[in-house]
């Protein structure tokens, strides 16, 4: 998946996850805090590719990760997501709204892995077990990546519509 595809997919996931999972513990306007943070980490699993957007910024580290794990190896697995989550949640900073930052970081990373599952190449979800898990909805023959991602974003915004309508009604009534 391309950088643009990952970003659009992550925005849609951030909206849906906040709306359906965290709506009871977060205020509805708080997902605007989660989206920018999730965008920051939605490209992080590609640190294993020195030619990727993030890999090209940290070439030496990216090259080492690539030599050890290969592209779409460890960094695209549940083990990496759990390790990343453990690191994120073990950091104890005294920052206002730190939970939004931590949730956004996890959502971005997870969105990348899910997006790559939707491609024909898939990901080794249970790494070090090398089997690639895939649900190839995005490919050149069935549905192009841009179309899929934009439709998914429109769908997530559509599901958000009742909340937006309630907020607008509270402001103007």
Backbone as JSON Lines, residues from 0, in Angstrom:
{"i":0,"aa":"X","n":[0.85,-1.17,0.0],"ca":[0.0,0.0,0.0],"c":[0.89,1.23,0.0]}
{"i":1,"aa":"X","n":[0.4,2.29,-0.6],"ca":[1.17,3.52,-0.7],"c":[1.05,4.35,0.58]}
{"i":2,"aa":"X","n":[1.87,5.37,0.68],"ca":[1.83,6.28,1.83],"c":[0.44,6.92,1.94]}
{"i":3,"aa":"X","n":[-0.05,7.44,0.81],"ca":[-1.37,8.08,0.81],"c":[-2.46,7.1,1.25]}
{"i":4,"aa":"X","n":[-2.4,5.88,0.75],"ca":[-3.38,4.87,1.14],"c":[-3.35,4.58,2.63]}
{"i":5,"aa":"X","n":[-2.14,4.44,3.18],"ca":[-2.02,4.19,4.62],"c":[-2.58,5.35,5.44]}
{"i":6,"aa":"X","n":[-2.34,6.55,5.02],"ca":[-2.82,7.72,5.77],"c":[-4.34,7.8,5.73]}
{"i":7,"aa":"X","n":[-4.93,7.65,4.55],"ca":[-6.39,7.71,4.44],"c":[-7.03,6.57,5.23]}
{"i":8,"aa":"X","n":[-6.48,5.38,5.11],"ca":[-6.99,4.21,5.84],"c":[-6.9,4.44,7.34]}
{"i":9,"aa":"X","n":[-5.82,5.03,7.8],"ca":[-5.65,5.3,9.24],"c":[-6.64,6.34,9.73]}
{"i":10,"aa":"X","n":[-6.89,7.37,8.96],"ca":[-7.87,8.38,9.36],"c":[-9.25,7.73,9.53]}
{"i":11,"aa":"X","n":[-9.63,6.91,8.56],"ca":[-10.92,6.22,8.64],"c":[-10.98,5.3,9.85]}
{"i":12,"aa":"X","n":[-9.9,4.55,10.1],"ca":[-9.87,3.66,11.27],"c":[-9.94,4.45,12.57]}
{"i":13,"aa":"X","n":[-9.24,5.56,12.64],"ca":[-9.27,6.39,13.85],"c":[-10.69,6.85,14.16]}
{"i":14,"aa":"X","n":[-11.4,7.26,13.13],"ca":[-12.78,7.7,13.3],"c":[-13.65,6.55,13.79]}
{"i":15,"aa":"X","n":[-13.56,5.4,13.13],"ca":[-14.41,4.27,13.49],"c":[-14.07,3.7,14.86]}
{"i":16,"aa":"X","n":[-12.79,3.58,15.17],"ca":[-12.4,3.03,16.48],"c":[-12.86,3.94,17.59]}
{"i":17,"aa":"X","n":[-12.68,5.24,17.43],"ca":[-13.14,6.16,18.47],"c":[-14.65,6.1,18.6]}
{"i":18,"aa":"X","n":[-15.34,6.06,17.48],"ca":[-16.81,6.1,17.5],"c":[-17.4,4.83,18.12]}
{"i":19,"aa":"X","n":[-16.9,3.66,17.71],"ca":[-17.52,2.41,18.14],"c":[-16.89,1.78,19.38]}
{"i":20,"aa":"X","n":[-15.63,2.04,19.64],"ca":[-14.97,1.38,20.76],"c":[-14.75,2.32,21.94]}
{"i":21,"aa":"X","n":[-14.24,3.52,21.67],"ca":[-13.88,4.42,22.76],"c":[-14.9,5.51,23.03]}
{"i":22,"aa":"X","n":[-16.05,5.45,22.39],"ca":[-17.03,6.54,22.54],"c":[-17.56,6.66,23.97]}
{"i":23,"aa":"X","n":[-17.48,5.6,24.74],"ca":[-17.96,5.65,26.13],"c":[-16.94,6.27,27.08]}
{"i":24,"aa":"X","n":[-15.65,6.23,26.7],"ca":[-14.63,6.76,27.61],"c":[-14.0,8.05,27.13]}
{"i":25,"aa":"X","n":[-14.17,8.39,25.84],"ca":[-13.61,9.61,25.3],"c":[-14.73,10.52,24.82]}
{"i":26,"aa":"X","n":[-14.52,11.79,24.91],"ca":[-15.48,12.73,24.35],"c":[-15.42,12.64,22.83]}
{"i":27,"aa":"X","n":[-16.55,12.91,22.19],"ca":[-16.61,12.75,20.74],"c":[-15.67,13.69,20.0]}
{"i":28,"aa":"X","n":[-15.34,14.82,20.57],"ca":[-14.42,15.71,19.87],"c":[-12.96,15.31,20.08]}
{"i":29,"aa":"X","n":[-12.71,14.33,20.93],"ca":[-11.33,13.91,21.2],"c":[-10.71,13.11,20.07]}
{"i":30,"aa":"X","n":[-11.51,12.59,19.16],"ca":[-10.9,11.85,18.06],"c":[-10.11,12.78,17.16]}
{"i":31,"aa":"X","n":[-10.36,14.07,17.23],"ca":[-9.52,15.01,16.48],"c":[-8.11,15.04,17.04]}
{"i":32,"aa":"X","n":[-7.96,14.65,18.3],"ca":[-6.61,14.54,18.87],"c":[-5.94,13.25,18.46]}
{"i":33,"aa":"X","n":[-6.73,12.19,18.31],"ca":[-6.2,10.88,18.0],"c":[-5.73,10.8,16.54]}
{"i":34,"aa":"X","n":[-6.45,11.41,15.63],"ca":[-6.13,11.3,14.2],"c":[-4.71,11.76,13.87]}
{"i":35,"aa":"X","n":[-4.28,12.97,14.28],"ca":[-2.89,13.37,13.93],"c":[-1.83,12.44,14.51]}
{"i":36,"aa":"X","n":[-2.07,11.96,15.71],"ca":[-1.11,11.04,16.33],"c":[-1.07,9.72,15.59]}
{"i":37,"aa":"X","n":[-2.24,9.21,15.2],"ca":[-2.26,7.93,14.48],"c":[-1.59,8.05,13.11]}
{"i":38,"aa":"X","n":[-1.7,9.21,12.49],"ca":[-1.04,9.41,11.2],"c":[0.49,9.33,11.37]}
{"i":39,"aa":"X","n":[0.99,9.8,12.5],"ca":[2.43,9.78,12.75],"c":[2.98,8.36,12.73]}
{"i":40,"aa":"X","n":[2.24,7.41,13.31],"ca":[2.76,6.04,13.4],"c":[2.22,5.1,12.34]}
{"i":41,"aa":"X","n":[1.36,5.58,11.46],"ca":[0.8,4.66,10.47],"c":[1.84,4.18,9.46]}
{"i":42,"aa":"X","n":[2.96,4.84,9.38],"ca":[4.02,4.42,8.46],"c":[5.17,3.71,9.17]}
{"i":43,"aa":"X","n":[5.1,3.62,10.49],"ca":[6.2,3.06,11.28],"c":[6.54,1.6,10.93]}
{"i":44,"aa":"X","n":[5.57,0.71,10.67],"ca":[5.97,-0.66,10.34],"c":[6.87,-0.77,9.11]}
{"i":45,"aa":"X","n":[6.84,0.22,8.24],"ca":[7.71,0.19,7.06],"c":[9.13,0.64,7.35]}
{"i":46,"aa":"X","n":[9.49,0.75,8.61],"ca":[10.87,1.04,8.99],"c":[11.79,-0.09,8.49]}
{"i":47,"aa":"X","n":[11.19,-1.23,8.16],"ca":[11.97,-2.37,7.67],"c":[12.31,-2.27,6.17]}
{"i":48,"aa":"X","n":[11.96,-1.14,5.55],"ca":[12.27,-0.94,4.14],"c":[13.04,0.37,3.99]}
{"i":49,"aa":"X","n":[14.35,0.3,3.71],"ca":[15.15,1.53,3.6],"c":[14.67,2.51,2.52]}
{"i":50,"aa":"X","n":[13.86,2.04,1.57],"ca":[13.34,2.92,0.52],"c":[11.99,3.53,0.88]}
{"i":51,"aa":"X","n":[11.41,3.15,2.01],"ca":[10.12,3.7,2.42],"c":[10.29,5.13,2.91]}
{"i":52,"aa":"X","n":[9.18,5.81,3.1],"ca":[9.22,7.2,3.57],"c":[9.97,7.31,4.89]}
{"i":53,"aa":"X","n":[9.61,6.47,5.85],"ca":[10.27,6.54,7.16],"c":[11.66,5.91,7.11]}
{"i":54,"aa":"X","n":[11.81,4.83,6.35],"ca":[13.11,4.17,6.24],"c":[14.17,5.05,5.62]}
{"i":55,"aa":"X","n":[13.76,5.89,4.68],"ca":[14.73,6.77,4.04],"c":[15.21,7.89,4.96]}
{"i":56,"aa":"X","n":[14.47,8.16,6.03],"ca":[14.87,9.19,7.0],"c":[15.87,8.64,8.02]}
{"i":57,"aa":"X","n":[15.79,7.34,8.28],"ca":[16.66,6.69,9.25],"c":[17.31,5.49,8.55]}
{"i":58,"aa":"X","n":[18.09,5.75,7.54],"ca":[18.59,4.71,6.64],"c":[19.39,3.61,7.34]}
{"i":59,"aa":"X","n":[20.26,3.98,8.24],"ca":[21.11,2.97,8.89],"c":[20.26,2.01,9.72]}
{"i":60,"aa":"X","n":[19.37,2.56,10.55],"ca":[18.5,1.72,11.37],"c":[17.59,0.88,10.49]}
{"i":61,"aa":"X","n":[17.03,1.49,9.47],"ca":[16.13,0.79,8.55],"c":[16.86,-0.36,7.85]}
{"i":62,"aa":"X","n":[18.07,-0.1,7.43],"ca":[18.87,-1.13,6.78],"c":[19.12,-2.31,7.73]}
{"i":63,"aa":"X","n":[19.44,-2.01,8.98],"ca":[19.68,-3.08,9.97],"c":[18.42,-3.9,10.2]}
{"i":64,"aa":"X","n":[17.28,-3.24,10.37],"ca":[16.01,-3.95,10.58],"c":[15.7,-4.81,9.36]}
{"i":65,"aa":"X","n":[15.94,-4.28,8.17],"ca":[15.69,-5.03,6.95],"c":[16.59,-6.25,6.84]}
{"i":66,"aa":"X","n":[17.85,-6.11,7.22],"ca":[18.79,-7.24,7.15],"c":[18.43,-8.33,8.14]}
{"i":67,"aa":"X","n":[17.91,-7.93,9.3],"ca":[17.57,-8.91,10.33],"c":[16.23,-9.58,10.05]}
{"i":68,"aa":"X","n":[15.21,-8.79,9.69],"ca":[13.85,-9.32,9.58],"c":[13.29,-9.35,8.16]}
{"i":69,"aa":"X","n":[13.86,-8.58,7.23],"ca":[13.31,-8.47,5.89],"c":[12.11,-7.52,5.89]}
{"i":70,"aa":"X","n":[11.64,-7.2,4.68],"ca":[10.47,-6.33,4.56],"c":[9.21,-7.15,4.8]}
{"i":71,"aa":"X","n":[8.28,-6.55,5.49],"ca":[7.04,-7.2,5.93],"c":[7.36,-8.48,6.71]}
{"i":72,"aa":"X","n":[8.25,-8.32,7.66],"ca":[8.58,-9.41,8.57],"c":[8.06,-9.07,9.95]}
{"i":73,"aa":"X","n":[8.96,-9.03,10.91],"ca":[8.6,-8.77,12.31],"c":[7.79,-7.49,12.49]}
{"i":74,"aa":"X","n":[8.15,-6.42,11.81],"ca":[7.49,-5.13,12.04],"c":[6.04,-5.12,11.58]}
{"i":75,"aa":"X","n":[5.62,-6.14,10.85],"ca":[4.24,-6.25,10.39],"c":[3.5,-7.39,11.1]}
{"i":76,"aa":"X","n":[3.88,-7.69,12.32],"ca":[3.3,-8.82,13.05],"c":[2.61,-8.38,14.33]}
{"i":77,"aa":"X","n":[1.83,-9.29,14.89],"ca":[1.19,-9.01,16.18],"c":[2.22,-8.86,17.28]}
{"i":78,"aa":"X","n":[3.31,-9.62,17.19],"ca":[4.37,-9.51,18.19],"c":[4.97,-8.11,18.2]}
{"i":79,"aa":"X","n":[5.16,-7.52,17.04],"ca":[5.68,-6.15,17.0],"c":[4.66,-5.16,17.54]}
{"i":80,"aa":"X","n":[3.39,-5.38,17.24],"ca":[2.34,-4.5,17.75],"c":[2.28,-4.58,19.28]}
{"i":81,"aa":"X","n":[2.35,-5.77,19.81],"ca":[2.33,-5.96,21.27],"c":[3.57,-5.33,21.9]}
{"i":82,"aa":"X","n":[4.74,-5.53,21.27],"ca":[5.98,-4.93,21.79],"c":[5.9,-3.41,21.76]}
{"i":83,"aa":"X","n":[5.4,-2.86,20.65],"ca":[5.24,-1.42,20.51],"c":[4.27,-0.89,21.57]}
{"i":84,"aa":"X","n":[3.15,-1.59,21.75],"ca":[2.17,-1.2,22.76],"c":[2.74,-1.23,24.17]}
{"i":85,"aa":"X","n":[3.53,-2.27,24.46],"ca":[4.15,-2.38,25.78],"c":[5.09,-1.19,26.03]}
{"i":86,"aa":"X","n":[5.88,-0.86,25.03],"ca":[6.8,0.28,25.17],"c":[6.01,1.57,25.37]}
{"i":87,"aa":"X","n":[4.99,1.79,24.55],"ca":[4.19,3.02,24.62],"c":[3.51,3.15,25.98]}
{"i":88,"aa":"X","n":[2.9,2.08,26.47],"ca":[2.16,2.17,27.72],"c":[3.04,2.08,28.95]}
{"i":89,"aa":"X","n":[4.3,1.67,28.79],"ca":[5.2,1.66,29.95],"c":[5.87,3.02,30.16]}
{"i":90,"aa":"X","n":[5.82,3.86,29.15],"ca":[6.38,5.21,29.29],"c":[5.4,6.04,30.1]}
{"i":91,"aa":"X","n":[5.88,6.61,31.17],"ca":[5.01,7.38,32.06],"c":[5.41,8.85,32.03]}
{"i":92,"aa":"X","n":[4.74,9.58,31.16],"ca":[4.99,11.01,31.05],"c":[3.85,11.78,31.7]}
{"i":93,"aa":"X","n":[4.18,12.91,32.24],"ca":[3.17,13.76,32.86],"c":[2.7,14.8,31.84]}
{"i":94,"aa":"X","n":[1.96,14.33,30.87],"ca":[1.44,15.2,29.82],"c":[-0.08,15.13,29.86]}
{"i":95,"aa":"X","n":[-0.72,16.27,29.71],"ca":[-2.18,16.26,29.64],"c":[-2.63,15.4,28.46]}
{"i":96,"aa":"X","n":[-3.68,14.66,28.67],"ca":[-4.29,13.83,27.62],"c":[-3.33,12.8,27.04]}
{"i":97,"aa":"X","n":[-2.44,12.24,27.86],"ca":[-1.48,11.26,27.38],"c":[-2.16,10.02,26.83]}
{"i":98,"aa":"X","n":[-3.35,9.67,27.35],"ca":[-4.04,8.49,26.85],"c":[-4.39,8.63,25.38]}
{"i":99,"aa":"X","n":[-4.74,9.85,24.94],"ca":[-5.05,10.07,23.53],"c":[-3.83,9.85,22.67]}
{"i":100,"aa":"X","n":[-2.71,10.28,23.15],"ca":[-1.46,10.11,22.41],"c":[-1.13,8.62,22.29]}
{"i":101,"aa":"X","n":[-1.23,7.9,23.39],"ca":[-0.91,6.47,23.38],"c":[-1.88,5.7,22.5]}
{"i":102,"aa":"X","n":[-3.17,5.99,22.6],"ca":[-4.16,5.31,21.75],"c":[-3.92,5.62,20.28]}
{"i":103,"aa":"X","n":[-3.63,6.87,19.98],"ca":[-3.35,7.26,18.6],"c":[-2.14,6.53,18.03]}
{"i":104,"aa":"X","n":[-1.09,6.37,18.82],"ca":[0.11,5.66,18.37],"c":[-0.21,4.2,18.04]}
{"i":105,"aa":"X","n":[-0.99,3.56,18.9],"ca":[-1.36,2.15,18.67],"c":[-2.29,2.02,17.46]}
{"i":106,"aa":"X","n":[-3.27,2.91,17.35],"ca":[-4.2,2.87,16.23],"c":[-3.46,3.02,14.9]}
{"i":107,"aa":"X","n":[-2.52,3.94,14.84],"ca":[-1.74,4.14,13.61],"c":[-0.96,2.9,13.22]}
{"i":108,"aa":"X","n":[-0.28,2.31,14.18],"ca":[0.53,1.11,13.9],"c":[-0.37,-0.04,13.45]}
{"i":109,"aa":"X","n":[-1.45,-0.26,14.19],"ca":[-2.38,-1.34,13.87],"c":[-3.02,-1.12,12.5]}
{"i":110,"aa":"X","n":[-3.36,0.11,12.17],"ca":[-3.97,0.41,10.88],"c":[-3.06,0.02,9.72]}
{"i":111,"aa":"X","n":[-1.78,0.25,9.89],"ca":[-0.82,-0.12,8.84],"c":[-0.86,-1.62,8.6]}
{"i":112,"aa":"X","n":[-0.83,-2.38,9.66],"ca":[-0.82,-3.84,9.53],"c":[-2.11,-4.33,8.88]}
{"i":113,"aa":"X","n":[-3.25,-3.79,9.32],"ca":[-4.53,-4.18,8.72],"c":[-4.58,-3.81,7.24]}
{"i":114,"aa":"X","n":[-4.12,-2.62,6.91],"ca":[-4.12,-2.2,5.5],"c":[-3.28,-3.14,4.65]}
{"i":115,"aa":"X","n":[-2.13,-3.57,5.15],"ca":[-1.29,-4.49,4.38],"c":[-1.9,-5.89,4.29]}
{"i":116,"aa":"X","n":[-2.72,-6.27,5.23],"ca":[-3.44,-7.54,5.13],"c":[-4.4,-7.51,3.94]}
{"i":117,"aa":"X","n":[-4.91,-6.34,3.63],"ca":[-5.89,-6.2,2.54],"c":[-5.25,-6.2,1.15]}
{"i":118,"aa":"X","n":[-3.94,-6.35,1.08],"ca":[-3.24,-6.41,-0.2],"c":[-2.89,-7.86,-0.53]}
{"i":119,"aa":"X","n":[-2.59,-8.15,-1.79],"ca":[-2.25,-9.53,-2.17],"c":[-1.0,-10.09,-1.49]}
{"i":120,"aa":"X","n":[-0.08,-9.23,-1.05],"ca":[1.15,-9.73,-0.39],"c":[0.9,-10.18,1.04]}
{"i":121,"aa":"X","n":[-0.04,-9.57,1.73],"ca":[-0.34,-9.95,3.11],"c":[0.8,-9.65,4.07]}
{"i":122,"aa":"X","n":[0.65,-10.12,5.31],"ca":[1.66,-9.92,6.35],"c":[1.83,-11.2,7.18]}
{"i":123,"aa":"X","n":[3.03,-11.4,7.76],"ca":[3.24,-12.56,8.64],"c":[2.72,-12.23,10.04]}
{"i":124,"aa":"X","n":[1.42,-12.23,10.2],"ca":[0.77,-11.79,11.43],"c":[1.28,-12.53,12.66]}
{"i":125,"aa":"X","n":[1.58,-13.81,12.51],"ca":[2.04,-14.62,13.65],"c":[3.55,-14.87,13.59]}
{"i":126,"aa":"X","n":[4.3,-13.87,13.1],"ca":[5.74,-13.99,13.01],"c":[6.29,-14.48,14.34]}
{"i":127,"aa":"X","n":[7.23,-15.39,14.39],"ca":[8.15,-15.87,13.37],"c":[7.57,-16.94,12.44]}
{"i":128,"aa":"X","n":[6.34,-17.36,12.67],"ca":[5.67,-18.23,11.71],"c":[5.53,-17.45,10.41]}
{"i":129,"aa":"X","n":[6.03,-17.97,9.31],"ca":[6.18,-17.19,8.09],"c":[4.93,-17.11,7.22]}
{"i":130,"aa":"X","n":[3.87,-17.8,7.59],"ca":[2.65,-17.76,6.77],"c":[2.13,-16.33,6.68]}
{"i":131,"aa":"X","n":[1.81,-15.9,5.46],"ca":[1.29,-14.55,5.23],"c":[-0.23,-14.59,5.3]}
{"i":132,"aa":"X","n":[-0.78,-13.73,6.12],"ca":[-2.23,-13.6,6.23],"c":[-2.67,-12.47,5.33]}
{"i":133,"aa":"X","n":[-3.68,-12.75,4.52],"ca":[-4.12,-11.73,3.57],"c":[-5.61,-11.9,3.27]}
{"i":134,"aa":"X","n":[-6.21,-10.79,2.97],"ca":[-7.58,-10.7,2.51],"c":[-7.53,-9.69,1.36]}
{"i":135,"aa":"X","n":[-7.09,-10.14,0.19],"ca":[-6.73,-9.21,-0.89],"c":[-7.91,-8.47,-1.53]}
{"i":136,"aa":"X","n":[-8.49,-7.56,-0.79],"ca":[-9.56,-6.73,-1.33],"c":[-8.99,-5.64,-2.24]}
{"i":137,"aa":"X","n":[-7.76,-5.25,-1.95],"ca":[-7.12,-4.19,-2.73],"c":[-6.13,-4.83,-3.69]}
{"i":138,"aa":"X","n":[-6.43,-4.75,-4.95],"ca":[-5.49,-5.19,-5.98],"c":[-5.87,-4.52,-7.29]}
{"i":139,"aa":"X","n":[-5.09,-4.76,-8.29],"ca":[-5.31,-4.05,-9.56],"c":[-6.55,-4.54,-10.3]}
{"i":140,"aa":"X","n":[-6.96,-5.79,-10.06],"ca":[-8.09,-6.34,-10.8],"c":[-9.43,-6.1,-10.1]}
{"i":141,"aa":"X","n":[-9.47,-6.2,-8.79],"ca":[-10.74,-6.09,-8.06],"c":[-11.05,-4.65,-7.67]}
{"i":142,"aa":"X","n":[-10.21,-4.04,-6.86],"ca":[-10.45,-2.67,-6.44],"c":[-9.1,-1.97,-6.26]}
{"i":143,"aa":"X","n":[-8.98,-0.84,-6.87],"ca":[-7.75,-0.06,-6.74],"c":[-7.67,0.54,-5.34]}
{"i":144,"aa":"X","n":[-6.44,0.7,-4.88],"ca":[-6.19,1.17,-3.52],"c":[-6.84,2.52,-3.23]}
{"i":145,"aa":"X","n":[-6.66,3.5,-4.1],"ca":[-7.23,4.83,-3.86],"c":[-8.74,4.77,-3.72]}
{"i":146,"aa":"X","n":[-9.39,4.04,-4.62],"ca":[-10.86,3.94,-4.57],"c":[-11.29,3.3,-3.26]}
{"i":147,"aa":"X","n":[-10.64,2.19,-2.89],"ca":[-10.97,1.51,-1.65],"c":[-10.82,2.43,-0.45]}
{"i":148,"aa":"X","n":[-9.68,3.11,-0.35],"ca":[-9.41,3.95,0.81],"c":[-10.37,5.13,0.9]}
{"i":149,"aa":"X","n":[-10.65,5.76,-0.23],"ca":[-11.59,6.89,-0.2],"c":[-13.01,6.42,0.14]}
{"i":150,"aa":"X","n":[-13.42,5.28,-0.39],"ca":[-14.75,4.74,-0.04],"c":[-14.83,4.4,1.45]}
{"i":151,"aa":"X","n":[-13.75,3.85,1.98],"ca":[-13.7,3.52,3.4],"c":[-13.77,4.78,4.26]}
{"i":152,"aa":"X","n":[-13.09,5.83,3.86],"ca":[-13.15,7.1,4.58],"c":[-14.56,7.69,4.52]}
{"i":153,"aa":"X","n":[-15.17,7.68,3.34],"ca":[-16.54,8.19,3.2],"c":[-17.5,7.38,4.07]}
{"i":154,"aa":"X","n":[-17.32,6.07,4.09],"ca":[-18.15,5.2,4.93],"c":[-17.98,5.55,6.41]}
{"i":155,"aa":"X","n":[-16.77,5.76,6.87],"ca":[-16.53,6.09,8.28],"c":[-17.14,7.45,8.62]}
{"i":156,"aa":"X","n":[-17.05,8.4,7.72],"ca":[-17.66,9.71,7.96],"c":[-19.18,9.62,7.94]}
{"i":157,"aa":"X","n":[-19.71,8.77,7.08],"ca":[-21.16,8.57,7.03],"c":[-21.67,8.0,8.35]}
{"i":158,"aa":"X","n":[-20.95,7.03,8.91],"ca":[-21.35,6.46,10.19],"c":[-21.23,7.48,11.31]}
{"i":159,"aa":"X","n":[-20.36,8.46,11.13],"ca":[-20.17,9.51,12.12],"c":[-21.25,10.58,12.02]}
{"i":160,"aa":"X","n":[-21.99,10.62,10.93],"ca":[-22.95,11.68,10.65],"c":[-23.91,11.98,11.8]}
{"i":161,"aa":"X","n":[-24.52,10.98,12.46],"ca":[-25.43,11.33,13.57],"c":[-24.74,12.12,14.68]}
{"i":162,"aa":"X","n":[-23.5,11.82,14.97],"ca":[-22.77,12.55,16.0],"c":[-22.55,13.99,15.54]}
{"i":163,"aa":"X","n":[-22.11,14.16,14.29],"ca":[-21.89,15.5,13.77],"c":[-23.2,16.29,13.78]}
{"i":164,"aa":"X","n":[-24.28,15.64,13.44],"ca":[-25.58,16.3,13.44],"c":[-25.95,16.75,14.85]}
{"i":165,"aa":"X","n":[-25.7,15.91,15.85],"ca":[-25.99,16.27,17.25],"c":[-25.14,17.44,17.72]}
{"i":166,"aa":"X","n":[-23.87,17.46,17.34],"ca":[-22.97,18.54,17.73],"c":[-23.44,19.85,17.09]}
{"i":167,"aa":"X","n":[-23.78,19.8,15.82],"ca":[-24.26,21.01,15.13],"c":[-25.55,21.51,15.77]}
{"i":168,"aa":"X","n":[-26.44,20.6,16.11],"ca":[-27.7,21.0,16.74],"c":[-27.45,21.64,18.1]}
{"i":169,"aa":"X","n":[-26.5,21.16,18.87],"ca":[-26.2,21.74,20.17],"c":[-25.6,23.14,20.03]}
{"i":170,"aa":"X","n":[-24.81,23.34,18.99],"ca":[-24.18,24.64,18.77],"c":[-25.21,25.68,18.36]}
{"i":171,"aa":"X","n":[-26.1,25.31,17.46],"ca":[-26.99,26.31,16.88],"c":[-28.38,26.35,17.52]}
{"i":172,"aa":"X","n":[-28.7,25.44,18.38],"ca":[-30.03,25.46,18.99],"c":[-29.95,25.85,20.44]}
